[in-house]
Amino acid sequence: STEVKSKSKPINMTVTITAHVPMEVYRRFNGLKQDERIKSGIYSYGPDSVGEDFSLAAEIVDDFEEKNKLIGMLACTSNTGLTFSIENGADEVAALELETKVMQDEFGKFYHEAIVAELEEDLTDQWMTNLSADVIKKTSVVTTTATQSQ
């Protein structure tokens, strides 16, 4: 038999982030925690380590067309265990590579994007600081009609 047409249906997404991230974010992403049996200031990773779920937001700046694009994923989690590499003699802190699994959010979607200029209101600040379903959800407009009795 000959296949005439085929379409794929996504069931999840994988995103790889390469960036310099704050240590606190790195620890929360991988589930590194302080253990009360171990001295203060030491963070540990083991079989009970579970990274936190999070939203991922980014702003892509197009310097040529001056159109900024917002991208976001609301339901993310670490897709791999703790990974890192050590480079002897490096003269700067290496960027980390974090692999993220993106699951369906409350809208049944994985990924959202917007060109800022096309939005009714600029959501950049909210998008970048507190991305959640509430930030992107359409607000309900309630209309009431008044009746006058005679």
CSV table of C-alpha atoms in Angstrom, one decimal:
chain,number,residue,atom,x,y,z
A,1,SER,CA,0.0,0.0,0.0
A,2,THR,CA,1.1,3.6,-0.7
A,3,GLU,CA,0.9,6.3,1.9
A,4,VAL,CA,-0.7,9.3,0.3
A,5,LYS,CA,-0.9,11.8,3.1
A,6,SER,CA,0.4,12.0,6.7
A,7,LYS,CA,0.1,14.5,9.5
A,8,SER,CA,1.7,14.3,13.0
A,9,LYS,CA,-0.3,15.1,16.1
A,10,PRO,CA,1.9,16.5,18.9
A,11,ILE,CA,1.6,15.0,22.4
A,12,ASN,CA,4.2,17.1,24.0
A,13,MET,CA,7.2,19.4,23.2
A,14,THR,CA,10.8,19.4,24.2
A,15,VAL,CA,12.7,22.7,24.4
A,16,THR,CA,16.4,23.0,25.0
A,17,ILE,CA,17.5,26.2,26.8
A,18,THR,CA,21.1,27.3,26.6
A,19,ALA,CA,21.7,30.3,29.0
A,20,HIS,CA,23.4,31.6,32.0
A,21,VAL,CA,20.9,31.1,34.7
A,22,PRO,CA,20.9,32.2,38.4
A,23,MET,CA,22.0,29.5,40.8
A,24,GLU,CA,18.6,29.5,42.6
A,25,VAL,CA,16.8,28.8,39.2
A,26,TYR,CA,19.2,26.0,38.4
A,27,ARG,CA,18.6,24.4,41.8
A,28,ARG,CA,14.8,24.7,41.6
A,29,PHE,CA,14.9,23.3,38.0
A,30,ASN,CA,16.9,20.2,39.0
A,31,GLY,CA,15.4,19.7,42.5
A,32,LEU,CA,18.6,20.4,44.4
A,33,LYS,CA,17.7,21.0,48.1
A,34,GLN,CA,19.3,21.4,51.5
A,35,ASP,CA,19.2,18.3,53.6
A,36,GLU,CA,18.7,18.8,57.4
A,37,ARG,CA,21.3,16.1,58.0
A,38,ILE,CA,23.9,17.9,56.0
A,39,LYS,CA,25.7,21.2,56.9
A,40,SER,CA,23.9,24.5,56.0
A,41,GLY,CA,24.8,25.9,52.6
A,42,ILE,CA,25.2,22.5,50.9
A,43,TYR,CA,22.7,21.5,48.3
A,44,SER,CA,22.2,17.9,47.4
A,45,TYR,CA,20.8,15.9,44.5
A,46,GLY,CA,19.6,12.3,44.7
A,47,PRO,CA,16.8,9.8,43.9
A,48,ASP,CA,14.3,12.0,45.8
A,49,SER,CA,15.2,15.2,43.8
A,50,VAL,CA,12.3,16.5,41.7
A,51,GLY,CA,12.5,19.7,39.8
A,52,GLU,CA,9.7,22.3,40.1
A,53,ASP,CA,7.1,22.8,37.3
A,54,PHE,CA,7.3,26.3,35.8
A,55,SER,CA,6.3,28.6,33.0
A,56,LEU,CA,8.8,29.6,30.4
A,57,ALA,CA,8.7,33.0,28.8
A,58,ALA,CA,11.0,34.7,26.3
A,59,GLU,CA,11.1,37.9,24.3
A,60,ILE,CA,12.6,37.8,20.8
A,61,VAL,CA,13.8,41.2,19.6
A,62,ASP,CA,13.9,41.8,15.9
A,63,ASP,CA,16.3,44.8,15.5
A,64,PHE,CA,15.7,45.1,11.7
A,65,GLU,CA,11.9,45.2,11.6
A,66,GLU,CA,11.5,46.5,15.2
A,67,LYS,CA,8.9,43.8,15.9
A,68,ASN,CA,9.2,42.1,19.2
A,69,LYS,CA,7.8,38.6,19.6
A,70,LEU,CA,6.8,37.0,22.9
A,71,ILE,CA,6.9,33.2,23.2
A,72,GLY,CA,5.7,31.2,26.2
A,73,MET,CA,4.9,27.8,27.5
A,74,LEU,CA,2.8,27.4,30.6
A,75,ALA,CA,3.4,23.8,31.7
A,76,CYS,CA,7.1,23.0,31.8
A,77,THR,CA,9.2,20.6,33.8
A,78,SER,CA,12.8,19.3,33.7
A,79,ASN,CA,13.2,16.6,31.1
A,80,THR,CA,16.5,15.2,32.2
A,81,GLY,CA,18.3,14.7,35.5
A,82,LEU,CA,21.1,16.9,36.7
A,83,THR,CA,23.7,17.3,34.0
A,84,PHE,CA,26.7,19.5,33.7
A,85,SER,CA,30.2,19.5,32.3
A,86,ILE,CA,33.5,20.7,33.8
A,87,GLU,CA,36.0,22.4,31.6
A,88,ASN,CA,39.4,22.9,33.1
A,89,GLY,CA,40.9,26.3,32.5
A,90,ALA,CA,37.7,28.0,31.4
A,91,ASP,CA,37.9,31.8,31.9
A,92,GLU,CA,34.1,32.3,32.3
A,93,VAL,CA,31.1,30.6,33.7
A,94,ALA,CA,29.7,28.3,31.1
A,95,ALA,CA,26.2,28.6,29.8
A,96,LEU,CA,24.0,25.7,31.0
A,97,GLU,CA,21.9,23.6,28.8
A,98,LEU,CA,18.5,22.7,30.3
A,99,GLU,CA,16.2,20.3,28.5
A,100,THR,CA,12.6,21.0,29.3
A,101,LYS,CA,9.5,19.0,28.6
A,102,VAL,CA,6.4,21.0,27.8
A,103,MET,CA,3.0,19.5,28.6
A,104,GLN,CA,-0.5,20.7,27.7
A,105,ASP,CA,-1.7,23.7,29.6
A,106,GLU,CA,-5.2,24.4,30.8
A,107,PHE,CA,-6.1,25.5,27.2
A,108,GLY,CA,-4.9,22.1,25.8
A,109,LYS,CA,-1.9,23.9,24.2
A,110,PHE,CA,1.9,23.6,24.5
A,111,TYR,CA,3.1,26.9,23.1
A,112,HIS,CA,1.9,30.5,22.7
A,113,GLU,CA,3.4,33.4,20.8
A,114,ALA,CA,2.4,37.0,20.0
A,115,ILE,CA,3.9,39.9,18.0
A,116,VAL,CA,3.7,42.7,20.6
A,117,ALA,CA,2.6,45.3,17.9
A,118,GLU,CA,-0.4,43.1,17.1
A,119,LEU,CA,-1.8,42.9,20.7
A,120,GLU,CA,-4.6,45.1,21.8
A,121,GLU,CA,-2.6,45.9,24.9
A,122,ASP,CA,1.2,45.4,25.5
A,123,LEU,CA,1.5,42.3,27.7
A,124,THR,CA,5.4,42.3,27.7
A,125,ASP,CA,5.9,43.1,31.4
A,126,GLN,CA,3.3,40.6,32.6
A,127,TRP,CA,4.4,38.0,30.1
A,128,MET,CA,8.1,38.2,31.1
A,129,THR,CA,7.6,38.5,34.9
A,130,ASN,CA,4.5,36.4,35.7
A,131,LEU,CA,3.5,34.3,32.7
A,132,SER,CA,0.4,32.3,33.5
A,133,ALA,CA,-3.0,31.3,32.0
A,134,ASP,CA,-4.5,34.5,33.6
A,135,VAL,CA,-2.0,36.7,31.6
A,136,ILE,CA,-3.1,35.3,28.2
A,137,LYS,CA,-6.7,34.4,28.9
A,138,LYS,CA,-9.4,36.5,27.3
A,139,THR,CA,-11.3,38.5,29.9
A,140,SER,CA,-15.0,38.0,30.0
A,141,VAL,CA,-17.1,41.0,29.2
A,142,VAL,CA,-20.3,41.1,31.2
A,143,THR,CA,-23.0,43.3,29.8
A,144,THR,CA,-26.0,44.2,31.8
A,145,THR,CA,-29.2,45.9,30.7
A,146,ALA,CA,-31.2,48.1,32.9
A,147,THR,CA,-35.0,47.9,32.6
A,148,GLN,CA,-37.2,50.8,33.6
A,149,SER,CA,-40.6,50.2,35.1
A,150,GLN,CA,-43.3,52.6,34.5
